[in-house]
XYZ file of C-alpha atoms in Angstrom:
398
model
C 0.000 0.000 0.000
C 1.261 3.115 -0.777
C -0.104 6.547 0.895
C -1.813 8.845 -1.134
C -0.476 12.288 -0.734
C -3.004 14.942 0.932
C -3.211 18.796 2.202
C -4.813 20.377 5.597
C -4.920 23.637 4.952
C -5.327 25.181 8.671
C -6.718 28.588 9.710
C -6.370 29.830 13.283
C -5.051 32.586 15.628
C -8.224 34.573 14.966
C -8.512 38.465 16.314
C -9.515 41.483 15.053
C -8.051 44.751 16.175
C -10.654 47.908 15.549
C -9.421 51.676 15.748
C -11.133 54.116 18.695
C -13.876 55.892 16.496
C -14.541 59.431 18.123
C -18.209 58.929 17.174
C -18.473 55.239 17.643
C -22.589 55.441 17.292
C -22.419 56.569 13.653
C -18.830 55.020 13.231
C -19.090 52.081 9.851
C -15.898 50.290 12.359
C -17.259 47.995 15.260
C -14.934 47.644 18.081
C -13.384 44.258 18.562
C -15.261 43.949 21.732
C -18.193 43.283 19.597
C -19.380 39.648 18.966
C -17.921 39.010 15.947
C -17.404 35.713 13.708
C -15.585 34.888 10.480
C -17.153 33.036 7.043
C -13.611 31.470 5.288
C -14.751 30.719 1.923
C -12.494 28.331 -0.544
C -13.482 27.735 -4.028
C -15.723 24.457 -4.394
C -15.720 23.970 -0.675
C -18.053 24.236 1.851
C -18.014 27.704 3.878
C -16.535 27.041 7.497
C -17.985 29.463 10.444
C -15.699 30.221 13.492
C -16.202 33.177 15.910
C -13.284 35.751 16.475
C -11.360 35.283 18.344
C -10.985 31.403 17.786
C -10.675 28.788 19.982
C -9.264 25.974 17.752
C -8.021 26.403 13.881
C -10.488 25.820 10.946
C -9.192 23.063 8.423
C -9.881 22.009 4.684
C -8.701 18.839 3.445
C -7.576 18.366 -0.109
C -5.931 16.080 -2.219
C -2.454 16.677 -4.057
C -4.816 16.846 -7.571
C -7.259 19.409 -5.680
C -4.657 21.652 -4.798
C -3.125 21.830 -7.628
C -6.060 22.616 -9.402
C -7.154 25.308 -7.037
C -3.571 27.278 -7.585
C -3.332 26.845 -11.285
C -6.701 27.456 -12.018
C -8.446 28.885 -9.485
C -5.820 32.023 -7.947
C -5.490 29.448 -5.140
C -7.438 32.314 -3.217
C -8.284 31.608 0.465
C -11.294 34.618 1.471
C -12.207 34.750 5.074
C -15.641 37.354 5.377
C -15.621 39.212 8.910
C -19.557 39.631 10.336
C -20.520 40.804 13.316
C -23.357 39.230 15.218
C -24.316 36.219 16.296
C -23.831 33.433 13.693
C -26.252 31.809 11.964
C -29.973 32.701 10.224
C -32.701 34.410 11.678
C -36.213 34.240 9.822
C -34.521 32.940 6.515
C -31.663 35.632 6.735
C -28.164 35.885 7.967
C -28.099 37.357 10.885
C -24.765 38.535 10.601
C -23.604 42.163 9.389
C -20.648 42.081 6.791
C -17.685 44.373 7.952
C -15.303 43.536 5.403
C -12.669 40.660 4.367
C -9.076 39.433 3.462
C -7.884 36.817 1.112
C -4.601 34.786 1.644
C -3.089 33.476 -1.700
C -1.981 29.460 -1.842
C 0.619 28.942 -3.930
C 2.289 25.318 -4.702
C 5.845 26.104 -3.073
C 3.243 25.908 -0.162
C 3.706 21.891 -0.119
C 7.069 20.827 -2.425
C 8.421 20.219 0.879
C 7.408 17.254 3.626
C 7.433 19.862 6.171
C 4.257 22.059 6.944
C 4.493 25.673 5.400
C 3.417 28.885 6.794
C 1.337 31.029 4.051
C 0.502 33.804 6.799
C 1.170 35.033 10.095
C 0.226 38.081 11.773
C -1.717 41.481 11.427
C -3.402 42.119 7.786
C -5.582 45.161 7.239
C -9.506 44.069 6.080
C -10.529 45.357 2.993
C -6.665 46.187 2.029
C -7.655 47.110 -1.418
C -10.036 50.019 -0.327
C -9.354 53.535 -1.231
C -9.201 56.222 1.419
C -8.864 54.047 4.286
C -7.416 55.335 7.137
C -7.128 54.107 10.720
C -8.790 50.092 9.421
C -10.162 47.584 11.109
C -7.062 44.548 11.241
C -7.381 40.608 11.488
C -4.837 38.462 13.010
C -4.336 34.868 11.493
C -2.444 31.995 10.815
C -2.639 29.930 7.901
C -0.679 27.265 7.212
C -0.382 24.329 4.441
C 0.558 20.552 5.312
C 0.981 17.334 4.303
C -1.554 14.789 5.362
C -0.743 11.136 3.612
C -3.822 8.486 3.389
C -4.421 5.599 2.222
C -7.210 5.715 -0.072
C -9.603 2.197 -0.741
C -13.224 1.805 -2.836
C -15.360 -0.842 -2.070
C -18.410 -1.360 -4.704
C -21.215 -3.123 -2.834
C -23.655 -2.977 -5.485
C -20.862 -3.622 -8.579
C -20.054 -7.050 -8.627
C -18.285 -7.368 -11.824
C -15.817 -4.379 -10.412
C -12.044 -5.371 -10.686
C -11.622 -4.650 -6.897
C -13.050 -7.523 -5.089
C -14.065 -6.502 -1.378
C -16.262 -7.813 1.001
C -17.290 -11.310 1.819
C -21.211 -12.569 2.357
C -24.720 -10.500 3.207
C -26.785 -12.958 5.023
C -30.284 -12.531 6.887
C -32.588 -15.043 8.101
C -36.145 -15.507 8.074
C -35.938 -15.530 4.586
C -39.728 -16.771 3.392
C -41.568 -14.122 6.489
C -42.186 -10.840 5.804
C -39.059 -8.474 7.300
C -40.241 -7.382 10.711
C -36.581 -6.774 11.152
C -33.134 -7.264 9.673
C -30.650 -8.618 11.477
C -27.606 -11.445 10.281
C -25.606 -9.581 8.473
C -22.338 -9.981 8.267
C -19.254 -8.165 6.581
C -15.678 -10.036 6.078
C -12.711 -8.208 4.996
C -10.193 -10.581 3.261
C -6.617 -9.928 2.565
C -5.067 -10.880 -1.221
C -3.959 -14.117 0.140
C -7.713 -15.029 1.367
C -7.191 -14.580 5.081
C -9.688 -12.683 6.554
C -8.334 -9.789 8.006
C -11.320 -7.654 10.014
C -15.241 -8.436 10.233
C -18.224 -6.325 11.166
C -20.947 -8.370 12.539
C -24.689 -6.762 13.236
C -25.409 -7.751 16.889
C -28.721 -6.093 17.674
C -31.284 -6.200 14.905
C -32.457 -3.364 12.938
C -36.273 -2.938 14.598
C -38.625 -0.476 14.118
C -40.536 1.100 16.923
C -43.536 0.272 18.479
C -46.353 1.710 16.572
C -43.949 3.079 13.364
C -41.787 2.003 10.393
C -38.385 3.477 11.781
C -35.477 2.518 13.777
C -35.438 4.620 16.571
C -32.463 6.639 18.899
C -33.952 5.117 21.681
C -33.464 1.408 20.113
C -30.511 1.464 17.616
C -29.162 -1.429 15.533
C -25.853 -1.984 16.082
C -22.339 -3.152 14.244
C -19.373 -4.959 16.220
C -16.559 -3.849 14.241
C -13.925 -7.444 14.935
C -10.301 -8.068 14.607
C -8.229 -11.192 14.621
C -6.437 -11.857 17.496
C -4.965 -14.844 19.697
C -6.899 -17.530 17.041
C -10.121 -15.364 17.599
C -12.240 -12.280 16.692
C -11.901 -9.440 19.264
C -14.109 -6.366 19.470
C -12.771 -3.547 18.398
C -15.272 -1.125 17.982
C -18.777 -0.631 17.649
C -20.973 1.364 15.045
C -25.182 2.218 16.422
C -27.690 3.876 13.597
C -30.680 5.147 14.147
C -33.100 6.901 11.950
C -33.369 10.656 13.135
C -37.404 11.939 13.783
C -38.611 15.297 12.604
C -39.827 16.994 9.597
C -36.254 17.481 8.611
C -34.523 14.850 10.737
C -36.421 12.427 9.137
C -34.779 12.211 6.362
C -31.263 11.507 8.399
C -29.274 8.997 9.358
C -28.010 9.222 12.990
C -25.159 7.627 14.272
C -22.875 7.030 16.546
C -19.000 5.052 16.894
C -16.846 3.753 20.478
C -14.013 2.643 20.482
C -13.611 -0.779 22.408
C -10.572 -1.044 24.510
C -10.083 -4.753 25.814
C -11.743 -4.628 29.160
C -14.897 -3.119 27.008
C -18.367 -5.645 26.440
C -19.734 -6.162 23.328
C -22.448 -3.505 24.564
C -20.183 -0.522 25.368
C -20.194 -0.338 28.914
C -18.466 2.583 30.790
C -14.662 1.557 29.208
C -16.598 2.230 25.459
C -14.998 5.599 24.071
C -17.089 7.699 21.459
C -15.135 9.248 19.222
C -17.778 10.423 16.871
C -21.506 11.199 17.018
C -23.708 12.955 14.453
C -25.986 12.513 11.018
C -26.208 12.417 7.699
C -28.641 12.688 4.955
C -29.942 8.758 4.233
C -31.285 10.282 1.156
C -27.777 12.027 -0.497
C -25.483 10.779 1.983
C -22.511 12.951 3.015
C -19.063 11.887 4.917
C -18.578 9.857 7.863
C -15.268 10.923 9.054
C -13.524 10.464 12.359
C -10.781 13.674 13.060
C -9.510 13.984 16.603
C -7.780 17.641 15.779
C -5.249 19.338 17.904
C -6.924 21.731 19.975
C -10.313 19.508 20.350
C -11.389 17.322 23.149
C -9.669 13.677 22.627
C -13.147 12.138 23.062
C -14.503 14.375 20.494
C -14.770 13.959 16.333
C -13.935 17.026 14.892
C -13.518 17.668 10.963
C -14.216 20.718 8.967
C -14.363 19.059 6.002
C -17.962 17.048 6.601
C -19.940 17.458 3.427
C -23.400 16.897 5.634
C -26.866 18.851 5.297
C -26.809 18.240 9.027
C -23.191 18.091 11.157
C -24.390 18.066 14.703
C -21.032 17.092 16.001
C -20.710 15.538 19.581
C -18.745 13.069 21.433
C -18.108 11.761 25.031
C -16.277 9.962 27.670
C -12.463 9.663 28.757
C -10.367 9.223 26.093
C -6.816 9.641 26.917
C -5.466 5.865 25.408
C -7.865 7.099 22.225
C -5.903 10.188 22.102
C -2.481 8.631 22.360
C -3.831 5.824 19.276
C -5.669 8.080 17.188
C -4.636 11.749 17.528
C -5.468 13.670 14.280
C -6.972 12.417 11.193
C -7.938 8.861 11.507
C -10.319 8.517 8.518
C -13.390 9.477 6.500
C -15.568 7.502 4.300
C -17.865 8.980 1.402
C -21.490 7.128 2.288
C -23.895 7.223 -1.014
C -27.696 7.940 -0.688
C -28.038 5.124 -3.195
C -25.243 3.089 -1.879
C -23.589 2.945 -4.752
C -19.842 3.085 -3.400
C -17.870 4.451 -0.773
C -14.437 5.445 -0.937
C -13.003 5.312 2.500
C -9.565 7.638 3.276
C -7.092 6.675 6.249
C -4.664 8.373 7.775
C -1.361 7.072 7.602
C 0.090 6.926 10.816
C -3.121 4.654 12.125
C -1.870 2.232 9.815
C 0.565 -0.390 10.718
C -0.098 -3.370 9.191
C -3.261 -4.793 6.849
C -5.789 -5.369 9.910
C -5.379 -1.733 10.738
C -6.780 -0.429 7.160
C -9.300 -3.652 6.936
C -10.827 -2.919 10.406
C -11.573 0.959 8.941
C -12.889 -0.629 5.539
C -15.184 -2.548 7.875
C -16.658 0.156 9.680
C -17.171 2.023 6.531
C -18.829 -0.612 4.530
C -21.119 -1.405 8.175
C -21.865 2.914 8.126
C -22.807 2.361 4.436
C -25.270 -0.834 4.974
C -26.478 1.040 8.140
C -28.427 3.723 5.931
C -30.126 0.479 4.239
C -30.602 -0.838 7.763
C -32.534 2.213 8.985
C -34.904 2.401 6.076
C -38.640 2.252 6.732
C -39.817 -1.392 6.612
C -42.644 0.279 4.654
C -39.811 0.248 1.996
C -38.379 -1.962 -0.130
C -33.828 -2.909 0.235
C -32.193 -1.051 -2.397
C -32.118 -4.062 -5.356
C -28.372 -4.694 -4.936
C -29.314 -5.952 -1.060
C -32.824 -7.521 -2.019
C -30.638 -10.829 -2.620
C -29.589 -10.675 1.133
C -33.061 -13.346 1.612
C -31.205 -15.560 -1.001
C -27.744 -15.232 0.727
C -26.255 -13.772 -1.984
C -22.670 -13.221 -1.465
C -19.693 -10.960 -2.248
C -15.822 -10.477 -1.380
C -13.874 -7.318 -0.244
C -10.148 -7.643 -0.242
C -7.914 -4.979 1.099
């Protein structure tokens, strides 16, 4: 395996420095002191909001091919717009009051080197281009440009023909009964030499709630992520999905993913770690990624680059041997609507040996199943799963 080569571009040491206005109620310059947050804007990104001053550095993640294309053909132009307010909308509109902005310029010198670069550092004037601006508001910041390796993998669950052969056999029971539930399934992760290298196995049935069609918070289905070990499996970690209620949560998948140290039970228990907790759209999917950044809470998932309609980000518990295993990027999977594929992204230094990128391949292929898994029972499997009753089969290899 070799890693693929990847950027974090990282914003932080946000502050803004206003002038003393002698008439400060008809003055177009807020003082600093106001509540004040930043939009940071890169082309074909998602907009990232922080408040001034910041606690903990905003980050994109790109590949090599991304960058490059966004400083040859896109001014490589980083724009960070300064509002004051409180973020967020109010009755459909921002609620936010534009005071100006600054743009920092990539350029590919940025990462020629192994070593992470420093595009800017200090005091820049907003709005530097203005005519006849005397006395301007300034914005401290930091941005900086380094190298991230991964290993990239693509599993095709629905593709069976692909060249890439991946995971192992779908199996349910109560094959001839109508599905009051879905439970069985299994997912084996096979090396090139056949061995199987990492399993996820669904230990509590997919159910729906008393009186609905949905799988509830309150009663989750649930993955046991496995690795070999000692002539057995051993728990590693643990995936639970859920399908979220609401008007607009309805349409989301909810989820949840510990960590299982050894002295953990296949149900969690107190040792259980969560390192990431939030949703995704079941019906155009989005990113499940797992990114224990410096300057977050070691128990926490934090990544700026989830491409979710909904990233309520959480996590909890004590997590100091989590932090010591998985500090920074661990990984990120894309999870189709449709389920058509899902690339899945690891960082390098989680990666040892083959187990290590199998057992991440598992828990991305289980995230990917889950969204099936949570669909109404009112609905029909996607017709790449409907063989599941027939024990249709399939192999992943990493």
């Amino acid at each position: 395996m070799d890693p693929c080569p990847f950027i974090r571009i990282l914003v932080g040491s946000l502050a803004l420095k206003s002038p003393v206005s002698p008439k400060p109620a008809f003055s177009a310059v807020h003082p600093s002191s106001s509540p004040c947050f930043c939009k940071i804007k890169l082309k074909n990104f998602p907009s990232q909001i922080t408040s001034i001053p910041s606690s903990q550095p905003t980050c994109f993640n790109l590949s090599k091919t991304q960058f490059d294309k966004l400083v040859h053909k896109s001014n490589g132009l980083l724009k960070i717009e300064i509002y004051t307010g409180q973020s967020g909308k109010s009755c459909g509109f921002s609620s936010g009051k534009l005071l100006g902005s600054v743009a920092v310029r990539l350029d590919g010198k940025s990462v020629e080197s192994s070593r992470s670069a420093v595009v800017q550092n200090g005091w820049v004037l907003v709005n530097e281009g203005a005519k006849g601006r005397r006395g301007a508001m300034q914005l401290h910041l930091n941005v900086r440009v380094e190298p991230d390796p991964r290993f990239v993998f693509r599993s095709s669950l629905l593709e069976p023909s692909t060249s890439f052969k991946w995971l192992n056999s779908l199996k349910t029971g109560n094959k001839d009964q109508p599905v009051k539930e879905r439970k069985g399934w299994s997912i084996t992760i096979h090396d090139l030499s056949g061995s199987p290298v990492a399993a996820a196995s669904m230990v509590t049935p997919f159910v729906p709630s008393p009186g609905t069609d949905r799988v509830s918070r309150s009663n989750p289905g649930a993955w046991l992520i496995l690795r070999p070990g000692d002539n057995t499996w051993k728990p590693w970690g643990r995936l639970e999905a859920w399908r979220e209620r609401g008007s607009r949560g309805g349409n989301h998948l909810g989820y949840r993913f510990d960590l299982l140290p050894d002295a953990a039970v296949v149900g969690g228990g107190d040792a259980a770690v969560t390192v990431v907790s939030s949703t995704l759209s079941a019906k155009t999917g989005g990113k499940f990624v797992i990114d224990i950044g410096a300057g977050a809470s070691p128990a926490s998932s934090r990544s700026s680059s989830f491409d979710l309609e909904s990233g309520d980000e959480s996590g909890s518990g004590s997590a100091s041997w989590a932090e010591l295993l998985y500090w920074g990027f661990v990984m990120s999977s894309t999870v189709e609507g449709g389920g058509r594929h899902a690339e899945v992204e690891v960082g390098v230094q989680h990666v040892a040996c083959t187990e290590d990128a199998a057992a991440f391949v598992a828990v991305a292929a289980a995230m990917d199943l889950s969204v099936e898994a949570c669909r109404p029972f009112s609905q029909n499997l996607r017709k790449g799963l409907k063989g599941l009753r027939r024990q249709q089969s399939q192999e992943f290899v990493v």
